[in-house]
Amino acid sequence: MIRWRRMRNPHFAVRGLLRNIQGPCHGPMLTRISNNESVPSCSFTTGLRPKSSYRDTDLYSLNKKISHLIRTGRIFEARALFDSTKNRNTVTWNSMISGYVQRREMGKARKLFNELPERDIVSWNLMISGYISCRGSGYIEEGRKLFDNMPERDCVSWNTMISGYAKNGKMDEALRLFTSMPKRNVVSWNAMITGFLRNGNVVRAIEFFERMPERDAASLSALISGLIQNDELDKAARVLFEFGNKDEAKEDLVHAYNTLIAGYGQVGRVEEARHLFDHIPFYHEQSKEGNVTFKRNLVSWNSMIMCHVKVGDIASARELFDLMTERDTFSWNTMICGYVHSSNMKEASNLFGKMPNPDTLSWNTMISGFMEIGSLTLANDFFERMPQRNLVSWNSMIAGYEKNEDYNEAAKLFTQMLLEGEKPDRHTLSSVLSVCTGLVDLHLGMQIHQLVTKTVIPDVPIYNSLITMYSRCGAINQARTIFGKMKMQKDVISWNAMIGGYASHGFSKEAIELFEVMRRLKVRPTYITFISVLHACAHAGLVEEGRKQFKSMTCEFDIEPRVEHFAALVDIVGRHGQLEEAMDLINTMPCEPDTAVWGALLSACRVHQNVELARVAAEALMRLEPKSSAPYVLLYNMYADVGQWDDAAEIRMLMEKNNILKQPGYSWVDSVG
DNA sequence: GTAGGGTTAG
C-alpha cells in the first residue's frame, strides 16, 4: 500500500493544515512513502467513500465537524455535538476518544471506550497511544493491558507499544516486542532507532539503521537529530554524507543539513557549520507540474547567521545577512539580537528602523539591549511605544530595572503589570524577589513569596532568590526553612546563599558546618563560597581554620584567591594580633590591595595599638580614597590615645590642607565585617 | 479516528 503525503511547507500554520488533510492529495508536490506491510483497510480509512446514502453523508460531515472542533481546541463543543446525536458510528466515537487522548484526559477517554458498542482496532490503538503518552509507569502498564487484551492487533498497535516503552526508557521490553511482532514496517524500525538514541545507545541505533531493510526520510532524520542530541555531531555528519544522497525526499535532506548546522552552531563549531552551509547541494527534480529546485533555504541562512551571532562574530553574520535575497522576521531579529549582545545599540537601532514589520520579539530584544547598556529611558520609551506587549516585555523591563538597581521603578512596573491582568511567571517572580532584596523589604518579599507559592512550582533559581531575599532582609530563620525545604538537587548558588546568610548574620559556626556538608556532598565551591567561609572564620576568631580554608582554596579546589579573600585573611590574622603576618600578606599578594584590605589592617592596628603599621595602612587608604575622612580620624585618635600629640597635630593639619571634612560614617569598616 | 522524525530566537 502506498501512503501519499504532501511535501512539507516550511510555514508552520500551513503545515499544520496540510497534516490534517485526509485522503489522496492532488497538490503539486507529492512524495511517495511506502510501507512494508499493508494496513488493514476499513471503510473509513480511505478518502474514497462509496456512493453513499443521505444518512452516510450526514454521518461523514458530523465526523468531520467533530474532528474539526477537536483540532481547534473546542472539546466541549465537540462533546456537545457528539451527545446531541444518536446517529453515530465507530469513527464518531473514535474521534471523540482521540480528542480526550490528545488532551491526556484518559478518564473521559476510557469511559467512552467502555461505552463504545463496536470497537475497532483504531479504538484500541487510540487508547493505547493515550496511555503511553501519559507520564508514569502505571499508565504504560495500562496500555500494555489493553494491548494484551485486544482481539486483533495491527502494525500500529505494535509500533505504538514499542514507542511507549522506548519513551519510558524500557528498551528491553521494546526490543522484545520488536522481535516478536509478526510483521515489521519502516515505522517499527524508526521507533527503535529513536528509542535507542533517546536512551543514549548510539551504537545500537546505528546498527539498526544499517540493518533495516528499507529507510525513509524519517529514518535519516531520526538518526541525525538523535546523534546530535547525543553530542555525536561528527557521526551525524558522516551519516548525512553517506546516506543523504540516497534519500528521495530532498526537502527533508535540506532539513537535515539545517539541523546539523544548528547543532554545530550550538557548540560553537562555526567552521564546520559553515562548511555544511556552503555544501548544501542543489537538486532539480522534474515532475508533471514542472521543475522543482531544492537548495539551501531561508532556514539554512538564518541558522548560519545564528551560528555566527552565537560566537559573537557579528561581522560574518552581517555579511551573510546582506547577501540574503529574501529575509524573514527571524533573519532580522537574529541580526538585531547579535548587535544587542555586542552592546552595539546604534547598529541594532539602525536595523530595527529598517526592518519591515518588527514583531513583539524585535521590540523585546531592543528593550533588553537598552537595559543592558543602562539606557533605562530608551528602554521605557520602546516599552511605551510597542504595539503589542507580552509577558517577556514586562519581564525584560522589570529585570532591567532590577539589574540597574532602580528597585522602585521595578516594583512600580510589577504592580502595573498585575493591574493590567498580566500573570507573572517564574522569571517575573525571581526578578521581583531580587527587587525585594535590593529594597531590603521583608514585607514585600513575604507577599511575593505567597504569590510564588500560588502561581508556580518553584525551581532551584526561585528557591535561591527566596533564600537570598530572606537572608538579606534579616530573616535568617526563614532562609534556613526554605533551604531545608528544597527537595531537589541544590546548586552551588543555593549553598552560597545559605552559607553567606549565616556568615553575614554572625552565625559563623553554622556557616562553617554547612560548608563542611557541602564538601561532603561533593558540591564544588566557588570563590564566593570562600568569601563567606573566610568571613565566618574572621568573625569567630578562627585563625587556624581561616588559614586552612584559605590554603584549601588553591590546593584542593584550584580557585585563585581574589582581593576579597586576601582582605578576609588579613582581617583574620590581624584581629588575632599577627600584624606582621598581615603586612607580609599585603606585600606579597598577587593583586592590588584595595580599601577592604587596608581597612582590615587599619582596624587590626587600632585594636592592637600598632601606630607604625596603622600609619602605613591609613596612608594607603588616603591614596585610594582621597576624600574620605575615616583614615585621618582613626589615625588621629590612635596618636592621641598613646599621647603622640605632635603626630596627632600633623594629621589635623594634613586634614585641613587636603580639605577633608570630618564626616562620620564610612564603609570600609563594614566591608570587612 | 491510531504508530516513527524535524531546522532558526528572548
mmCIF file of C-alpha atoms in Angstrom, chain A residues 121-298:
data_model
loop_
_atom_site.group_PDB
_atom_site.id
_atom_site.type_symbol
_atom_site.label_atom_id
_atom_site.label_comp_id
_atom_site.label_asym_id
_atom_site.label_seq_id
_atom_site.Cartn_x
_atom_site.Cartn_y
_atom_site.Cartn_z
ATOM 1 C CA ILE A 121 -8.635 -1.678 16.020
ATOM 2 C CA VAL A 122 -8.345 2.096 15.900
ATOM 3 C CA SER A 123 -10.332 2.457 19.136
ATOM 4 C CA TRP A 124 -7.916 0.134 20.911
ATOM 5 C CA ASN A 125 -4.878 1.780 19.346
ATOM 6 C CA LEU A 126 -6.097 5.207 20.361
ATOM 7 C CA MET A 127 -6.437 4.150 23.963
ATOM 8 C CA ILE A 128 -3.005 2.562 23.984
ATOM 9 C CA SER A 129 -1.396 5.634 22.496
ATOM 10 C CA GLY A 130 -3.147 7.750 25.099
ATOM 11 C CA TYR A 131 -1.852 5.692 27.981
ATOM 12 C CA ILE A 132 1.701 5.509 26.736
ATOM 13 C CA SER A 133 1.882 9.292 26.305
ATOM 14 C CA CYS A 134 0.938 9.852 29.924
ATOM 15 C CA ARG A 135 3.830 10.019 32.278
ATOM 16 C CA GLY A 136 4.229 7.429 34.966
ATOM 17 C CA SER A 137 4.835 3.720 34.740
ATOM 18 C CA GLY A 138 1.292 2.833 35.779
ATOM 19 C CA TYR A 139 -0.003 4.242 32.531
ATOM 20 C CA ILE A 140 2.256 2.234 30.315
ATOM 21 C CA GLU A 141 1.158 -0.899 32.178
ATOM 22 C CA GLU A 142 -2.447 0.085 31.499
ATOM 23 C CA GLY A 143 -1.594 0.470 27.823
ATOM 24 C CA ARG A 144 0.044 -2.906 27.851
ATOM 25 C CA LYS A 145 -3.015 -4.487 29.402
ATOM 26 C CA LEU A 146 -5.143 -3.182 26.551
ATOM 27 C CA PHE A 147 -2.547 -4.326 24.054
ATOM 28 C CA ASP A 148 -2.604 -7.848 25.519
ATOM 29 C CA ASN A 149 -6.390 -7.976 25.627
ATOM 30 C CA MET A 150 -7.265 -6.585 22.240
ATOM 31 C CA PRO A 151 -8.870 -9.117 19.946
ATOM 32 C CA GLU A 152 -6.760 -8.275 16.971
ATOM 33 C CA ARG A 153 -3.582 -6.225 16.580
ATOM 34 C CA ASP A 154 -2.181 -4.396 13.616
ATOM 35 C CA CYS A 155 1.203 -2.850 12.949
ATOM 36 C CA VAL A 156 0.108 0.410 14.535
ATOM 37 C CA SER A 157 -0.701 -1.376 17.798
ATOM 38 C CA TRP A 158 2.744 -2.947 17.951
ATOM 39 C CA ASN A 159 4.531 0.250 16.976
ATOM 40 C CA THR A 160 2.594 2.318 19.480
ATOM 41 C CA MET A 161 3.536 -0.076 22.245
ATOM 42 C CA ILE A 162 7.178 -0.117 21.151
ATOM 43 C CA SER A 163 7.482 3.636 21.172
ATOM 44 C CA GLY A 164 5.727 3.719 24.527
ATOM 45 C CA TYR A 165 8.417 1.546 26.043
ATOM 46 C CA ALA A 166 11.119 3.497 24.224
ATOM 47 C CA LYS A 167 9.800 6.784 25.638
ATOM 48 C CA ASN A 168 9.855 5.313 29.131
ATOM 49 C CA GLY A 169 13.400 4.080 28.851
ATOM 50 C CA LYS A 170 12.380 0.438 28.668
ATOM 51 C CA MET A 171 14.308 -0.569 25.607
ATOM 52 C CA ASP A 172 14.493 -4.230 26.675
ATOM 53 C CA GLU A 173 10.747 -4.517 26.520
ATOM 54 C CA ALA A 174 10.603 -2.509 23.297
ATOM 55 C CA LEU A 175 13.115 -4.852 21.744
ATOM 56 C CA ARG A 176 11.165 -7.896 22.942
ATOM 57 C CA LEU A 177 8.046 -6.623 21.177
ATOM 58 C CA PHE A 178 10.026 -5.627 18.117
ATOM 59 C CA THR A 179 11.466 -9.133 17.744
ATOM 60 C CA SER A 180 8.200 -10.909 18.410
ATOM 61 C CA MET A 181 5.895 -8.856 16.214
ATOM 62 C CA PRO A 182 4.595 -10.751 13.205
ATOM 63 C CA LYS A 183 5.486 -8.189 10.614
ATOM 64 C CA ARG A 184 7.561 -5.045 10.933
ATOM 65 C CA ASN A 185 7.385 -1.943 8.826
ATOM 66 C CA VAL A 186 9.652 1.060 8.470
ATOM 67 C CA VAL A 187 7.927 2.779 11.391
ATOM 68 C CA SER A 188 8.827 -0.093 13.717
ATOM 69 C CA TRP A 189 12.485 0.298 12.835
ATOM 70 C CA ASN A 190 12.355 4.069 13.168
ATOM 71 C CA ALA A 191 10.732 3.794 16.582
ATOM 72 C CA MET A 192 13.540 1.515 17.738
ATOM 73 C CA ILE A 193 16.208 3.868 16.404
ATOM 74 C CA THR A 194 14.607 6.816 18.121
ATOM 75 C CA GLY A 195 14.314 4.795 21.309
ATOM 76 C CA PHE A 196 17.955 3.781 21.342
ATOM 77 C CA LEU A 197 19.057 7.360 20.755
ATOM 78 C CA ARG A 198 16.742 8.719 23.392
ATOM 79 C CA ASN A 199 18.348 6.315 25.831
ATOM 80 C CA GLY A 200 21.871 7.123 24.793
ATOM 81 C CA ASN A 201 22.584 3.925 22.895
ATOM 82 C CA VAL A 202 24.240 5.356 19.819
ATOM 83 C CA VAL A 203 25.853 2.106 18.755
ATOM 84 C CA ARG A 204 22.628 0.153 18.680
ATOM 85 C CA ALA A 205 20.830 2.960 16.852
ATOM 86 C CA ILE A 206 23.393 2.991 14.069
ATOM 87 C CA GLU A 207 23.349 -0.789 13.908
ATOM 88 C CA PHE A 208 19.567 -0.823 13.454
ATOM 89 C CA PHE A 209 19.753 1.929 10.887
ATOM 90 C CA GLU A 210 22.256 -0.069 8.857
ATOM 91 C CA ARG A 211 20.324 -3.311 9.222
ATOM 92 C CA MET A 212 16.869 -2.049 8.343
ATOM 93 C CA PRO A 213 15.567 -3.341 5.010
ATOM 94 C CA GLU A 214 14.162 -0.034 3.875
ATOM 95 C CA ARG A 215 14.638 3.509 5.028
ATOM 96 C CA ASP A 216 12.638 6.658 4.537
ATOM 97 C CA ALA A 217 13.219 10.326 5.271
ATOM 98 C CA ALA A 218 12.118 9.894 8.873
ATOM 99 C CA SER A 219 14.756 7.220 9.453
ATOM 100 C CA LEU A 220 17.551 9.525 8.419
ATOM 101 C CA SER A 221 16.047 12.433 10.247
ATOM 102 C CA ALA A 222 15.620 10.435 13.442
ATOM 103 C CA LEU A 223 19.178 9.200 13.333
ATOM 104 C CA ILE A 224 20.736 12.558 12.620
ATOM 105 C CA SER A 225 18.808 14.540 15.179
ATOM 106 C CA GLY A 226 19.273 11.782 17.744
ATOM 107 C CA LEU A 227 23.003 11.716 17.160
ATOM 108 C CA ILE A 228 23.126 15.462 17.621
ATOM 109 C CA GLN A 229 21.270 15.119 20.902
ATOM 110 C CA ASN A 230 23.914 12.615 21.962
ATOM 111 C CA ASP A 231 26.662 15.124 21.097
ATOM 112 C CA GLU A 232 27.753 12.952 18.190
ATOM 113 C CA LEU A 233 27.909 15.731 15.650
ATOM 114 C CA ASP A 234 30.631 14.211 13.532
ATOM 115 C CA LYS A 235 28.861 10.862 13.343
ATOM 116 C CA ALA A 236 25.716 12.727 12.319
ATOM 117 C CA ALA A 237 27.630 14.494 9.570
ATOM 118 C CA ARG A 238 29.078 11.215 8.320
ATOM 119 C CA VAL A 239 25.617 9.649 8.220
ATOM 120 C CA LEU A 240 24.290 12.627 6.329
ATOM 121 C CA PHE A 241 27.015 12.420 3.690
ATOM 122 C CA GLU A 242 26.810 8.664 3.345
ATOM 123 C CA PHE A 243 23.068 8.174 3.262
ATOM 124 C CA GLY A 244 21.738 11.603 2.425
ATOM 125 C CA ASN A 245 22.100 11.262 -1.295
ATOM 126 C CA LYS A 246 20.126 8.049 -1.358
ATOM 127 C CA ASP A 247 17.182 9.781 0.141
ATOM 128 C CA GLU A 248 14.415 10.648 -2.259
ATOM 129 C CA ALA A 249 12.914 13.433 -0.255
ATOM 130 C CA LYS A 250 15.273 16.277 -0.997
ATOM 131 C CA GLU A 251 13.463 18.779 1.110
ATOM 132 C CA ASP A 252 13.983 16.536 4.111
ATOM 133 C CA LEU A 253 17.654 16.493 3.240
ATOM 134 C CA VAL A 254 17.940 20.270 3.369
ATOM 135 C CA HIS A 255 16.155 19.987 6.656
ATOM 136 C CA ALA A 256 18.776 17.563 7.923
ATOM 137 C CA TYR A 257 21.556 19.907 6.823
ATOM 138 C CA ASN A 258 19.875 22.731 8.699
ATOM 139 C CA THR A 259 19.557 20.616 11.830
ATOM 140 C CA LEU A 260 23.228 19.820 11.704
ATOM 141 C CA ILE A 261 24.235 23.433 11.049
ATOM 142 C CA ALA A 262 22.292 24.445 14.132
ATOM 143 C CA GLY A 263 23.853 21.568 16.069
ATOM 144 C CA TYR A 264 27.383 22.695 15.233
ATOM 145 C CA GLY A 265 26.373 26.254 15.975
ATOM 146 C CA GLN A 266 25.108 25.318 19.408
ATOM 147 C CA VAL A 267 28.546 24.110 20.455
ATOM 148 C CA GLY A 268 30.351 26.960 18.761
ATOM 149 C CA ARG A 269 31.830 24.931 15.894
ATOM 150 C CA VAL A 270 31.127 27.602 13.353
ATOM 151 C CA GLU A 271 33.621 26.416 10.763
ATOM 152 C CA GLU A 272 32.000 23.010 10.435
ATOM 153 C CA ALA A 273 28.594 24.652 10.303
ATOM 154 C CA ARG A 274 29.798 26.970 7.592
ATOM 155 C CA HIS A 275 31.260 24.083 5.647
ATOM 156 C CA LEU A 276 27.887 22.348 5.661
ATOM 157 C CA PHE A 277 26.124 25.574 4.753
ATOM 158 C CA ASP A 278 28.442 26.073 1.807
ATOM 159 C CA HIS A 279 27.916 22.499 0.641
ATOM 160 C CA ILE A 280 24.177 22.072 0.800
ATOM 161 C CA PRO A 281 23.561 20.503 -2.594
ATOM 162 C CA PHE A 282 21.219 21.723 -5.264
ATOM 163 C CA TYR A 283 18.678 19.366 -6.728
ATOM 164 C CA HIS A 284 16.437 19.717 -9.677
ATOM 165 C CA GLU A 285 13.518 17.429 -9.860
ATOM 166 C CA GLN A 286 11.154 17.097 -12.720
ATOM 167 C CA SER A 287 7.571 16.444 -12.039
ATOM 168 C CA LYS A 288 4.398 16.795 -14.015
ATOM 169 C CA GLU A 289 3.864 20.224 -12.588
ATOM 170 C CA GLY A 290 7.282 21.442 -13.606
ATOM 171 C CA ASN A 291 10.771 21.740 -12.209
ATOM 172 C CA VAL A 292 11.328 21.924 -8.528
ATOM 173 C CA THR A 293 14.619 23.065 -7.071
ATOM 174 C CA PHE A 294 15.839 22.149 -3.646
ATOM 175 C CA LYS A 295 18.659 24.143 -2.212
ATOM 176 C CA ARG A 296 19.540 25.978 0.928
ATOM 177 C CA ASN A 297 16.511 27.762 2.146
ATOM 178 C CA LEU A 298 15.733 30.632 4.424
#
